[in-house]
């Protein structure tokens, strides 16, 4: 079941064209310990490709799962203004694991998502700050996120993500295993 959700919601991250994806997963009759075991098994396989899977929040039989590429996340955090913005919110940008832990804590302690989550998903800083300044209103376009800057570039990105998901669903439904669909992080 988790494999289906990864293909449905995380194809661009599996392909290496997106930093991260976030999705909800019901773990029903499984205990938290069983969920942790399942995630550990997935991580054992995915980590070899530079991909990690983490539960950011667990409650009422549901887990908010975060699939990410740590190397890409570090590169995103090094983009102009991102580290400064996250630091202003109390994130220690020198450590990706600490940043993810802080994000998880903020998600668990708040009724609404902390808006900086967009930066953890690879969204442009201008769109994240635009969302905050406009309280989620007045966007130029709404697709995978609300766009406040560079609409044309965002539209191209959205189309790339849609095409990726469609191709991955076809390949997966045709019998291609997740690990063959997961691109390895290339050393630079």
Tab-separated table of C-alpha atoms in Angstrom:
chain	number	residue	atom	x	y	z
A	1	UNK	CA	0.000	0.000	0.000
A	2	UNK	CA	2.781	2.459	0.848
A	3	UNK	CA	4.328	1.836	-2.569
A	4	UNK	CA	1.082	2.965	-4.241
A	5	UNK	CA	1.078	6.164	-2.184
A	6	UNK	CA	4.722	6.866	-3.023
A	7	UNK	CA	3.984	6.604	-6.737
A	8	UNK	CA	0.792	8.677	-6.464
A	9	UNK	CA	2.162	11.499	-4.313
A	10	UNK	CA	5.946	11.355	-4.597
A	11	UNK	CA	6.846	10.485	-8.185
A	12	UNK	CA	8.746	13.755	-8.796
A	13	UNK	CA	10.876	13.159	-5.686
A	14	UNK	CA	11.488	9.529	-6.627
A	15	UNK	CA	12.560	10.751	-10.079
A	16	UNK	CA	14.944	13.291	-8.550
A	17	UNK	CA	13.237	16.329	-10.095
A	18	UNK	CA	11.703	17.575	-6.827
A	19	UNK	CA	13.234	17.967	-3.393
A	20	UNK	CA	10.414	16.442	-1.362
A	21	UNK	CA	6.766	15.484	-1.107
A	22	UNK	CA	4.360	15.225	1.782
A	23	UNK	CA	1.362	12.900	2.086
A	24	UNK	CA	-0.993	11.363	4.621
A	25	UNK	CA	-1.022	7.642	5.205
A	26	UNK	CA	-3.489	5.669	7.297
A	27	UNK	CA	-1.773	2.918	9.239
A	28	UNK	CA	-5.065	1.605	10.603
A	29	UNK	CA	-4.622	-1.432	12.788
A	30	UNK	CA	-0.830	-1.187	12.828
A	31	UNK	CA	0.790	0.176	15.967
A	32	UNK	CA	3.244	3.066	16.010
A	33	UNK	CA	6.015	0.515	16.508
A	34	UNK	CA	4.891	-1.377	13.400
A	35	UNK	CA	4.780	1.894	11.437
A	36	UNK	CA	8.318	2.712	12.619
A	37	UNK	CA	9.437	-0.757	11.491
A	38	UNK	CA	7.820	-0.301	8.059
A	39	UNK	CA	9.463	3.118	7.658
A	40	UNK	CA	12.831	1.654	8.703
A	41	UNK	CA	12.501	-1.047	6.036
A	42	UNK	CA	11.671	1.544	3.381
A	43	UNK	CA	14.542	3.764	4.487
A	44	UNK	CA	16.973	0.863	4.313
A	45	UNK	CA	16.127	0.583	0.615
A	46	UNK	CA	15.600	4.253	-0.252
A	47	UNK	CA	18.638	5.663	1.567
A	48	UNK	CA	20.936	3.930	-0.934
A	49	UNK	CA	19.404	6.225	-3.563
A	50	UNK	CA	19.717	9.391	-1.458
A	51	UNK	CA	16.045	9.379	-0.444
A	52	UNK	CA	14.573	9.308	3.079
A	53	UNK	CA	11.075	8.782	4.450
A	54	UNK	CA	10.060	10.268	7.799
A	55	UNK	CA	6.837	10.576	9.767
A	56	UNK	CA	6.439	14.247	10.681
A	57	UNK	CA	3.251	13.686	12.675
A	58	UNK	CA	1.400	10.615	13.881
A	59	UNK	CA	-2.112	10.869	15.282
A	60	UNK	CA	-5.395	8.948	15.276
A	61	UNK	CA	-4.114	6.137	13.052
A	62	UNK	CA	-2.713	8.538	10.462
A	63	UNK	CA	0.838	9.534	9.676
A	64	UNK	CA	1.979	12.620	7.804
A	65	UNK	CA	4.901	11.254	5.796
A	66	UNK	CA	7.713	13.274	4.286
A	67	UNK	CA	9.761	11.794	1.442
A	68	UNK	CA	12.835	13.888	0.753
A	69	UNK	CA	16.280	14.092	-0.770
A	70	UNK	CA	18.580	15.533	1.886
A	71	UNK	CA	21.220	16.659	-0.609
A	72	UNK	CA	18.655	18.618	-2.647
A	73	UNK	CA	17.163	20.066	0.533
A	74	UNK	CA	20.602	21.331	1.577
A	75	UNK	CA	21.034	22.881	-1.884
A	76	UNK	CA	17.606	24.531	-1.594
A	77	UNK	CA	18.503	25.946	1.811
A	78	UNK	CA	21.641	27.478	0.259
A	79	UNK	CA	19.608	29.445	-2.287
A	80	UNK	CA	19.587	33.211	-1.873
A	81	UNK	CA	17.661	34.271	1.236
A	82	UNK	CA	16.372	30.826	2.279
A	83	UNK	CA	18.824	30.179	5.136
A	84	UNK	CA	18.264	33.673	6.503
A	85	UNK	CA	14.491	33.243	6.370
A	86	UNK	CA	14.590	29.858	8.129
A	87	UNK	CA	17.099	31.124	10.697
A	88	UNK	CA	14.723	33.983	11.514
A	89	UNK	CA	12.175	31.310	12.460
A	90	UNK	CA	14.630	29.518	14.736
A	91	UNK	CA	15.880	26.794	12.382
A	92	UNK	CA	19.511	25.667	12.616
A	93	UNK	CA	20.187	25.505	8.873
A	94	UNK	CA	23.613	23.957	9.446
A	95	UNK	CA	21.820	20.635	10.122
A	96	UNK	CA	19.130	19.259	7.817
A	97	UNK	CA	18.060	16.592	10.378
A	98	UNK	CA	17.638	19.294	13.063
A	99	UNK	CA	15.607	21.403	10.642
A	100	UNK	CA	13.309	18.472	9.880
A	101	UNK	CA	12.914	17.737	13.594
A	102	UNK	CA	11.988	21.376	14.251
A	103	UNK	CA	9.499	21.326	11.360
A	104	UNK	CA	7.954	18.149	12.769
A	105	UNK	CA	7.659	19.749	16.196
A	106	UNK	CA	6.036	22.866	14.721
A	107	UNK	CA	3.542	20.725	12.777
A	108	UNK	CA	2.658	18.703	15.889
A	109	UNK	CA	2.218	21.780	18.084
A	110	UNK	CA	0.098	23.840	15.701
A	111	UNK	CA	-3.373	23.480	14.271
A	112	UNK	CA	-2.172	24.899	10.944
A	113	UNK	CA	0.865	23.981	8.911
A	114	UNK	CA	3.826	26.261	9.458
A	115	UNK	CA	4.046	28.151	6.168
A	116	UNK	CA	7.789	27.615	5.845
A	117	UNK	CA	6.956	24.006	5.005
A	118	UNK	CA	7.019	25.084	1.359
A	119	UNK	CA	10.783	25.519	1.592
A	120	UNK	CA	11.063	21.905	2.776
A	121	UNK	CA	9.134	20.868	-0.346
A	122	UNK	CA	11.313	22.795	-2.784
A	123	UNK	CA	8.966	25.730	-3.366
A	124	UNK	CA	10.557	29.075	-4.298
A	125	UNK	CA	11.186	31.479	-1.399
A	126	UNK	CA	9.229	34.235	-3.169
A	127	UNK	CA	6.135	32.038	-3.298
A	128	UNK	CA	6.471	31.037	0.363
A	129	UNK	CA	6.909	34.636	1.533
A	130	UNK	CA	4.152	35.760	-0.873
A	131	UNK	CA	1.787	33.219	0.666
A	132	UNK	CA	2.633	34.479	4.165
A	133	UNK	CA	2.295	38.180	3.272
A	134	UNK	CA	-1.019	37.609	1.490
A	135	UNK	CA	-2.481	35.102	3.973
A	136	UNK	CA	-2.808	32.610	1.121
A	137	UNK	CA	-4.844	35.005	-1.028
A	138	UNK	CA	-4.089	36.973	-4.222
A	139	UNK	CA	-1.882	34.328	-5.840
A	140	UNK	CA	-1.130	34.517	-9.556
A	141	UNK	CA	-1.896	30.823	-9.933
A	142	UNK	CA	-2.640	27.759	-7.824
A	143	UNK	CA	-1.133	24.420	-8.787
A	144	UNK	CA	1.118	22.241	-6.649
A	145	UNK	CA	1.497	25.393	-4.537
A	146	UNK	CA	0.219	28.971	-4.671
A	147	UNK	CA	2.369	31.018	-7.030
A	148	UNK	CA	3.210	34.645	-6.252
A	149	UNK	CA	6.348	35.042	-8.397
A	150	UNK	CA	7.463	33.736	-11.786
A	151	UNK	CA	4.174	32.166	-12.887
A	152	UNK	CA	5.523	30.913	-16.242
A	153	UNK	CA	8.365	29.005	-14.597
A	154	UNK	CA	5.960	27.511	-12.053
A	155	UNK	CA	3.588	26.381	-14.833
A	156	UNK	CA	6.460	24.560	-16.566
A	157	UNK	CA	7.398	22.901	-13.271
A	158	UNK	CA	3.797	21.843	-12.592
A	159	UNK	CA	3.545	20.241	-16.041
A	160	UNK	CA	6.812	18.384	-15.452
A	161	UNK	CA	5.481	17.027	-12.133
A	162	UNK	CA	2.161	15.955	-13.711
A	163	UNK	CA	3.922	14.191	-16.566
A	164	UNK	CA	6.286	12.458	-14.140
A	165	UNK	CA	3.411	11.143	-12.016
A	166	UNK	CA	1.568	9.877	-15.094
A	167	UNK	CA	4.663	8.058	-16.417
A	168	UNK	CA	5.500	6.604	-12.995
A	169	UNK	CA	1.937	5.362	-12.464
A	170	UNK	CA	2.010	3.649	-15.863
A	171	UNK	CA	5.401	2.045	-15.179
A	172	UNK	CA	4.478	0.982	-11.640
A	173	UNK	CA	1.114	-0.440	-12.734
A	174	UNK	CA	3.012	-2.308	-15.464
A	175	UNK	CA	5.114	-4.070	-12.820
A	176	UNK	CA	8.178	-1.830	-12.428
A	177	UNK	CA	9.281	-1.905	-8.749
A	178	UNK	CA	9.663	1.313	-6.740
A	179	UNK	CA	13.424	0.889	-6.383
A	180	UNK	CA	13.822	0.789	-10.162
A	181	UNK	CA	11.726	3.951	-10.363
A	182	UNK	CA	13.857	5.740	-7.774
A	183	UNK	CA	16.706	7.736	-9.269
A	184	UNK	CA	19.969	7.690	-7.361
A	185	UNK	CA	21.372	10.993	-6.173
A	186	UNK	CA	24.328	11.825	-8.383
A	187	UNK	CA	27.487	13.110	-6.690
A	188	UNK	CA	28.620	16.514	-7.953
